[in-house]
XYZ file of C-alpha atoms in Angstrom:
559
model
C 21.455 62.368 31.937
C 21.825 64.267 34.997
C 24.392 67.090 34.838
C 26.752 67.369 37.834
C 26.906 70.721 39.478
C 30.424 72.197 40.354
C 31.080 71.845 44.012
C 28.391 69.221 44.592
C 29.365 66.158 46.521
C 29.982 62.874 44.739
C 30.323 59.403 45.996
C 33.512 57.384 45.752
C 33.446 53.947 44.212
C 33.525 52.502 47.702
C 30.634 54.574 48.765
C 32.727 56.945 50.923
C 33.023 60.650 50.744
C 35.190 62.348 48.146
C 38.667 63.134 49.520
C 39.149 66.181 47.334
C 38.399 69.430 49.026
C 35.307 71.173 47.881
C 35.601 73.859 45.279
C 38.593 72.360 43.354
C 38.709 70.231 40.234
C 39.718 66.637 40.722
C 43.109 65.873 39.045
C 44.112 62.469 37.875
C 46.595 60.794 40.299
C 50.277 60.653 39.177
C 52.678 57.742 39.315
C 54.414 59.211 42.413
C 51.189 58.924 44.333
C 51.326 55.221 43.898
C 55.157 54.795 44.554
C 56.179 51.935 46.792
C 58.369 54.300 48.820
C 55.558 56.726 49.597
C 54.149 56.078 53.074
C 50.443 55.390 53.149
C 47.949 57.915 54.362
C 48.012 58.522 58.115
C 51.725 57.610 58.529
C 54.054 60.602 59.263
C 56.872 61.306 56.864
C 60.439 60.544 58.066
C 62.646 63.570 58.873
C 64.897 64.732 56.056
C 68.661 64.054 56.390
C 70.589 66.796 58.162
C 73.463 67.020 55.696
C 74.521 64.970 52.788
C 78.061 63.521 52.910
C 78.973 62.266 49.493
C 81.745 59.740 49.636
C 84.218 58.603 47.067
C 84.681 55.067 45.975
C 88.285 55.364 47.197
C 87.280 56.304 50.779
C 87.908 53.735 53.497
C 84.893 52.186 55.189
C 84.323 52.991 58.840
C 86.356 50.830 61.228
C 89.325 50.384 58.861
C 92.599 52.132 59.864
C 94.590 53.988 57.281
C 98.113 52.925 56.395
C 100.927 55.246 57.567
C 102.171 57.643 55.001
C 105.602 57.002 53.622
C 108.273 59.553 54.448
C 109.234 61.647 51.447
C 112.555 60.891 49.906
C 115.148 63.254 51.267
C 117.867 65.120 49.470
C 121.553 64.504 49.873
C 122.002 68.149 50.847
C 119.322 68.266 53.551
C 120.167 67.432 57.202
C 118.898 64.129 58.543
C 115.637 64.007 60.441
C 117.349 63.364 63.786
C 119.748 66.273 63.516
C 119.804 68.552 66.520
C 119.933 71.679 64.288
C 117.213 71.739 61.573
C 117.723 73.522 58.280
C 114.977 76.044 59.075
C 113.966 77.655 62.322
C 111.019 75.768 63.865
C 107.811 77.794 64.411
C 108.258 77.634 68.209
C 112.002 78.352 68.256
C 115.087 76.232 68.741
C 115.291 74.427 72.125
C 117.676 75.931 74.666
C 121.099 74.276 74.794
C 122.531 74.210 78.324
C 126.190 73.944 79.242
C 125.771 70.947 81.491
C 122.943 68.727 82.604
C 120.555 70.136 85.159
C 121.423 67.258 87.480
C 125.034 68.435 87.719
C 126.033 70.199 90.962
C 125.811 73.969 90.974
C 129.553 74.183 91.665
C 130.368 72.672 88.251
C 127.854 74.841 86.412
C 129.097 78.031 88.040
C 132.778 77.182 87.486
C 132.012 76.510 83.822
C 130.354 79.895 83.370
C 133.035 81.749 85.329
C 135.625 80.577 82.801
C 133.498 81.839 79.887
C 133.455 85.376 78.503
C 130.591 87.512 79.761
C 128.939 87.689 76.361
C 128.838 83.901 75.946
C 127.231 83.108 79.288
C 123.638 81.848 79.112
C 121.062 84.349 80.285
C 119.305 83.228 83.490
C 115.560 82.872 83.565
C 113.771 85.437 85.690
C 111.901 83.872 88.565
C 108.246 84.726 88.975
C 108.804 85.320 92.677
C 111.132 88.230 91.913
C 108.907 90.097 89.453
C 107.568 92.469 92.084
C 111.103 93.442 93.169
C 112.040 95.854 90.407
C 113.736 98.723 92.237
C 115.808 97.485 95.174
C 116.391 93.940 93.834
C 119.894 94.524 92.443
C 121.443 96.122 95.586
C 119.828 93.503 97.806
C 121.038 90.633 95.624
C 124.574 92.028 95.641
C 124.449 92.430 99.421
C 123.238 88.853 99.889
C 125.954 87.621 97.532
C 128.672 89.407 99.500
C 127.399 88.153 102.853
C 127.417 84.547 101.656
C 130.896 84.958 100.189
C 132.113 86.475 103.454
C 131.028 83.434 105.472
C 132.639 81.044 103.014
C 135.947 82.920 102.844
C 136.075 83.367 106.623
C 135.497 79.621 107.031
C 138.609 78.771 105.000
C 137.058 77.948 101.621
C 139.177 78.333 98.490
C 138.894 81.470 96.352
C 137.534 79.604 93.323
C 134.766 77.964 95.349
C 133.856 81.315 96.916
C 133.610 82.943 93.496
C 131.507 80.051 92.190
C 129.099 80.385 95.128
C 128.798 84.162 94.710
C 128.191 83.869 90.992
C 125.650 81.106 91.584
C 123.621 83.318 93.942
C 123.689 86.321 91.607
C 122.863 84.194 88.563
C 119.941 82.526 90.352
C 118.349 85.945 90.963
C 118.685 87.011 87.339
C 121.943 89.018 87.356
C 123.615 87.595 84.260
C 126.382 90.148 83.648
C 127.887 89.753 87.102
C 131.594 89.520 87.977
C 132.664 88.420 91.507
C 136.252 88.916 92.622
C 137.892 87.364 95.687
C 141.179 88.342 97.275
C 142.481 87.335 100.678
C 140.306 89.665 102.768
C 138.335 91.614 100.128
C 135.192 90.545 98.270
C 133.926 92.548 95.287
C 130.967 91.981 92.996
C 130.057 94.124 89.987
C 126.863 94.024 87.913
C 126.291 95.822 84.613
C 122.783 95.463 83.117
C 123.958 96.270 79.579
C 126.826 97.827 77.697
C 125.261 101.284 77.883
C 124.259 101.208 81.564
C 126.441 102.165 84.485
C 127.743 99.219 86.521
C 126.759 98.675 90.146
C 129.685 97.600 92.344
C 129.735 96.541 95.978
C 132.497 95.156 98.193
C 132.943 93.725 101.650
C 135.993 93.157 103.841
C 136.472 89.995 105.906
C 137.579 91.283 109.313
C 137.383 88.124 111.393
C 137.966 84.516 110.428
C 137.077 81.444 112.382
C 136.946 77.708 111.896
C 133.396 76.371 111.966
C 132.654 73.765 109.305
C 129.095 73.331 110.587
C 128.341 76.894 109.521
C 130.243 76.316 106.274
C 128.044 73.354 105.358
C 124.915 75.320 106.232
C 125.969 78.101 103.846
C 126.591 75.529 101.104
C 123.116 74.100 101.567
C 121.687 77.624 101.362
C 123.472 78.275 98.069
C 122.255 74.922 96.733
C 118.644 75.758 97.607
C 118.934 79.216 96.034
C 120.353 77.768 92.811
C 117.892 74.863 92.527
C 114.710 75.772 94.400
C 114.458 79.510 93.724
C 114.259 80.948 97.239
C 113.040 84.501 97.539
C 115.332 87.174 98.928
C 113.368 87.269 102.176
C 113.704 83.513 102.645
C 117.423 83.620 101.837
C 118.044 86.481 104.292
C 116.066 84.672 106.973
C 118.082 81.481 106.592
C 121.345 83.424 106.502
C 120.429 85.134 109.780
C 119.687 81.742 111.337
C 123.093 80.460 110.190
C 124.831 83.423 111.816
C 122.940 82.947 115.091
C 123.714 79.243 115.394
C 126.105 78.371 118.188
C 129.136 76.152 117.788
C 128.316 72.450 118.083
C 130.996 71.731 120.713
C 131.720 73.575 123.995
C 135.068 75.079 124.911
C 136.090 72.244 127.247
C 135.340 69.779 124.430
C 137.722 71.616 122.120
C 140.428 71.599 124.784
C 139.995 67.850 125.300
C 140.132 67.305 121.546
C 143.384 69.246 121.376
C 144.897 66.964 124.026
C 143.617 63.847 122.244
C 145.137 65.043 118.985
C 148.567 65.613 120.524
C 148.490 62.277 122.373
C 147.485 60.347 119.242
C 150.214 62.092 117.239
C 152.828 61.149 119.847
C 151.779 57.499 119.574
C 151.920 57.766 115.794
C 155.667 58.555 115.967
C 156.495 55.818 118.462
C 155.376 57.000 121.906
C 153.747 54.923 124.647
C 151.098 55.513 127.273
C 153.219 57.894 129.387
C 154.110 59.896 126.290
C 150.434 59.991 125.317
C 149.417 61.472 128.667
C 152.295 63.966 128.745
C 151.579 65.193 125.200
C 147.859 65.495 125.968
C 148.473 67.550 129.099
C 150.947 69.833 127.326
C 148.587 70.433 124.404
C 145.646 71.215 126.692
C 147.749 73.702 128.667
C 148.856 75.307 125.414
C 145.264 75.531 124.202
C 144.124 77.299 127.391
C 147.092 79.652 127.210
C 146.235 80.512 123.594
C 142.615 81.208 124.604
C 143.891 83.541 127.322
C 146.068 85.399 124.799
C 143.117 85.685 122.401
C 140.934 87.073 125.182
C 143.537 89.767 125.808
C 143.351 90.833 122.165
C 146.812 89.613 121.120
C 147.341 88.845 117.404
C 147.244 85.272 116.169
C 151.041 85.137 115.893
C 151.454 85.508 119.663
C 148.658 83.036 120.277
C 150.687 80.384 118.437
C 153.791 81.337 120.385
C 151.880 80.858 123.636
C 150.370 77.550 122.480
C 153.779 76.115 121.563
C 155.381 76.801 124.965
C 153.701 74.144 127.207
C 154.273 71.073 124.925
C 157.933 71.989 124.466
C 158.358 72.597 128.208
C 156.707 69.254 128.971
C 159.114 67.461 126.637
C 162.200 69.165 128.074
C 161.032 68.426 131.621
C 160.573 64.719 130.858
C 163.994 64.533 129.226
C 165.582 65.742 132.490
C 164.002 62.910 134.516
C 165.879 59.613 135.048
C 163.010 57.666 133.474
C 163.534 56.708 129.848
C 160.676 58.649 128.311
C 160.654 59.562 124.633
C 160.488 63.307 125.150
C 160.858 64.052 121.442
C 157.528 62.366 120.764
C 155.863 64.645 123.327
C 157.041 67.782 121.531
C 156.195 66.295 118.147
C 152.643 65.601 119.291
C 152.252 69.201 120.367
C 153.481 70.384 116.965
C 150.874 68.254 115.199
C 148.156 70.172 117.026
C 149.553 73.532 115.915
C 150.599 73.096 112.268
C 148.122 75.118 110.125
C 147.308 72.375 107.632
C 143.976 73.910 106.641
C 145.471 77.238 105.583
C 148.341 75.462 103.809
C 146.016 73.329 101.678
C 143.811 76.328 100.840
C 146.825 78.451 99.861
C 148.300 75.857 97.517
C 144.857 75.176 96.027
C 144.389 78.882 95.244
C 147.769 78.965 93.544
C 146.997 75.905 91.420
C 143.651 77.347 90.311
C 145.099 80.708 89.242
C 144.349 82.947 92.242
C 147.935 83.950 92.861
C 147.335 87.011 95.032
C 145.122 85.074 97.431
C 147.516 82.125 97.358
C 150.491 84.336 98.190
C 148.588 85.934 101.075
C 147.497 82.563 102.484
C 150.990 81.086 102.248
C 152.430 84.195 103.885
C 149.938 83.720 106.703
C 151.058 80.080 107.044
C 154.649 81.273 107.173
C 153.920 83.714 109.974
C 152.089 81.081 112.007
C 154.917 78.583 111.576
C 157.404 81.239 112.647
C 155.305 81.755 115.777
C 155.451 78.010 116.513
C 159.200 78.041 115.893
C 159.698 80.935 118.277
C 157.708 79.265 121.052
C 159.441 75.894 120.705
C 162.941 77.318 120.167
C 162.746 79.422 123.331
C 162.125 76.280 125.389
C 164.494 74.020 123.443
C 167.323 76.534 123.565
C 166.975 76.839 127.311
C 166.667 73.070 127.742
C 169.686 72.248 125.597
C 171.962 74.853 127.185
C 170.771 74.451 130.767
C 170.641 70.712 131.199
C 168.423 69.039 128.655
C 171.237 67.705 126.467
C 169.691 64.249 126.485
C 167.239 65.314 123.772
C 167.783 63.085 120.756
C 166.516 64.454 117.450
C 166.543 61.023 115.818
C 164.125 59.742 118.464
C 161.323 61.751 116.914
C 161.858 59.901 113.633
C 162.460 56.475 115.147
C 160.378 53.923 113.265
C 158.638 51.141 115.137
C 156.563 48.401 113.517
C 153.177 48.869 115.203
C 150.648 48.911 112.377
C 147.540 48.330 114.477
C 148.455 50.961 117.085
C 149.421 53.446 114.395
C 146.164 52.963 112.472
C 144.147 53.489 115.660
C 146.276 56.535 116.526
C 145.762 57.963 113.022
C 141.988 57.582 113.320
C 141.990 59.186 116.778
C 144.052 62.064 115.404
C 141.603 62.612 112.539
C 138.661 62.394 114.957
C 140.131 65.035 117.278
C 141.014 67.248 114.320
C 137.409 67.068 113.068
C 136.102 68.136 116.478
C 138.520 71.083 116.562
C 137.219 72.151 113.143
C 133.656 72.285 114.544
C 132.324 69.747 112.056
C 128.849 68.286 112.053
C 128.585 65.026 113.941
C 127.645 62.914 110.946
C 130.771 64.095 109.083
C 133.155 63.406 111.981
C 132.996 59.638 111.533
C 133.479 59.868 107.784
C 136.552 62.082 108.225
C 137.898 59.652 110.855
C 137.580 56.712 108.484
C 139.112 58.726 105.643
C 142.115 59.553 107.852
C 142.603 55.881 108.716
C 142.536 54.951 105.020
C 145.075 57.680 104.259
C 147.484 56.327 106.873
C 147.056 52.738 105.626
C 147.921 53.837 102.086
C 150.909 55.842 103.295
C 152.172 52.957 105.444
C 151.784 50.468 102.605
C 153.791 52.680 100.252
C 156.445 54.001 102.645
C 156.991 50.917 104.840
C 156.093 47.921 102.715
C 157.081 49.118 99.235
C 159.899 51.403 100.499
C 158.680 54.398 98.513
C 160.066 57.840 99.324
C 157.890 59.646 101.934
C 157.133 62.596 99.641
C 155.419 60.662 96.783
C 153.816 58.313 99.314
C 152.320 61.332 101.084
C 151.128 62.778 97.775
C 149.338 59.541 96.817
C 147.654 59.216 100.213
C 146.583 62.874 100.132
C 145.258 62.395 96.600
C 142.968 59.610 97.775
C 141.790 61.828 100.629
C 140.932 64.599 98.181
C 139.184 62.189 95.812
C 137.002 60.617 98.497
C 136.286 63.991 100.077
C 135.152 65.540 96.796
C 132.908 62.566 95.988
C 131.273 62.736 99.415
C 130.832 66.497 99.131
C 129.054 66.117 95.793
C 126.785 63.439 97.199
C 125.762 65.583 100.186
C 125.837 68.961 98.293
C 128.267 70.428 100.834
C 131.854 71.631 100.986
C 134.703 69.137 100.642
C 136.723 70.678 103.479
C 135.018 68.724 106.329
C 135.912 65.447 104.629
C 139.459 66.455 103.648
C 141.069 68.750 106.219
C 140.772 66.434 109.225
C 141.742 63.370 107.185
C 145.139 64.810 106.236
C 146.045 65.290 109.917
C 148.075 62.038 110.195
C 150.123 63.077 107.137
C 151.295 66.441 108.512
C 155.112 66.750 108.841
C 155.278 67.210 112.613
C 158.391 65.076 113.068
C 160.367 66.861 110.357
C 159.476 70.247 111.816
C 160.608 69.206 115.285
C 163.830 67.753 113.875
C 164.591 71.086 112.158
C 163.850 73.131 115.288
C 166.017 70.985 117.518
C 168.957 71.222 115.122
C 168.539 74.973 114.991
C 168.668 75.036 118.798
C 171.942 73.074 118.655
C 173.404 75.485 116.065
C 173.424 72.765 113.395
C 172.050 74.976 110.659
C 172.758 72.765 107.638
C 170.994 69.769 109.150
C 168.119 71.931 110.341
C 167.657 73.533 106.910
C 167.660 70.093 105.296
C 164.962 68.854 107.655
C 162.928 72.028 107.207
C 163.119 71.612 103.436
C 161.819 68.068 103.818
C 158.939 69.329 105.942
C 158.070 71.917 103.278
C 158.191 69.229 100.576
C 155.822 67.009 102.575
C 153.444 69.908 103.131
C 153.396 70.768 99.426
C 152.870 67.091 98.581
C 149.811 67.047 100.854
C 148.327 70.182 99.302
C 149.014 69.163 95.696
C 147.722 65.645 96.322
C 144.458 66.930 97.811
C 143.920 69.336 94.914
C 144.755 66.670 92.313
C 142.313 64.242 93.902
C 139.571 66.861 93.769
C 140.236 67.590 90.100
C 140.215 63.868 89.291
C 136.794 63.522 90.889
C 135.493 66.321 88.656
C 136.895 64.519 85.623
C 135.205 61.268 86.592
C 131.827 62.893 87.184
C 131.728 64.900 83.955
C 128.438 64.352 82.138
C 128.941 63.047 78.549
C 128.289 65.804 76.059
C 128.617 68.589 78.615
C 130.956 71.484 78.139
C 134.196 71.240 80.068
C 135.423 73.930 82.403
C 137.869 76.166 80.639
C 141.239 76.537 82.269
C 142.784 79.892 83.011
C 145.238 81.170 80.403
C 147.029 83.817 82.385
C 150.590 82.479 82.097
C 150.863 81.924 78.350
C 153.583 83.815 76.514
C 151.238 85.900 74.403
């Protein structure tokens, strides 16, 4: 037997070389070497799994959606899931609760906050555009606020609307603790950063006032853009300077022609014909030029009204002395329509109804002075005409009623159109005011003539519709309501009653004159109250459900 040497080569049963490496003992093969899952020699092993994910027998297979979890049963003492105020503070805070919807006009939002105590007003959000203005921001914001309020007050806007606009500007630039105050010619705004800081107060005096509703609407649009679009101070100052530089939309000769058209239409409204129309137009245009001459000489407004009232009254007295049967009373009445300060009267009564009694008293006193100026100018001419030879003047002729509905409606619309031009309104608002004036006269005629209602409540109802429509249009266009209201109440002004009172005073019939003057005052108050009531009704109709209502002033309670 041949003995095998360690490390010598051996032959495999197949005659091939031995696979074991030299120098090692050959071990018997295990069962794993012959497993069916072991790859044969020369085939690479598969890569091991990256990570084992053991699954439970309760896990859902892939592709199967899980059923929604059932809501836990709530307690009887816990608030419902849809409650606006949860039981616990959410991790990201409670959502901000606003007074009114963001879509509401800025006038309503500012009026709501003005009626609230300072501590309960919502804090405005600081605009990113104003972050770099740390030092001079407060004085500049107060100055811009006063300049905007000055233009609004000088244009004839009510004190409450001026305060709302001033507060809206200050609030938009982050001045939360701000208090604007408006009196007849003085504007004041005060800002106190906190209870321990000194307040900053600024004021401005309105020296000159003029009627330009185009500029008034431009200022309203500026305030709307500041409150909604976040204009910077530089942009706001630039637009305000452009508003001040803008010229009036109508030339001087156009205003004079509009004054004549207004007087002629008013004379036809009280029963005049073509001759009366021409005479009233000529007298009003002469009075307008005479008033411009007095203004150029620096005379106060009282004497300007005295000068403007002289030519229409002289024209009427001159026609009454002619043999032709001309309704001279209608000529004088038409001239009075062009001079009655209806705008200041409505603004004064509106300030009184909204709680601004000092401003209301000052405005009504101004109206009284202007009416006294008209009375002086007309009485000088009437007294001379009655005592020299014009005894044919008939006071009842001014109030003579004639059934001419079509002519009167056209005359009312012409009167409103001319009034809108005199107020320097934008051209697209002139036609709306003209239509609103025609509707007002139709309503008044239907109540006073057809239904035989007393003229005072009929005037109040017609003026209420004017105020309602004007406020709705102003909200739609984001402008002031005055361009849609002031011209439309022109046909309702008590020109005939005023003339009747003046003529009786000239004839020394004081009791009859006082009675007619009282009627004129009642009609004027009915116009102002009706316009204000219509505006308040529009605010009631447009109140957003769930929004906080504007708090009324409580200055006259007994405690």
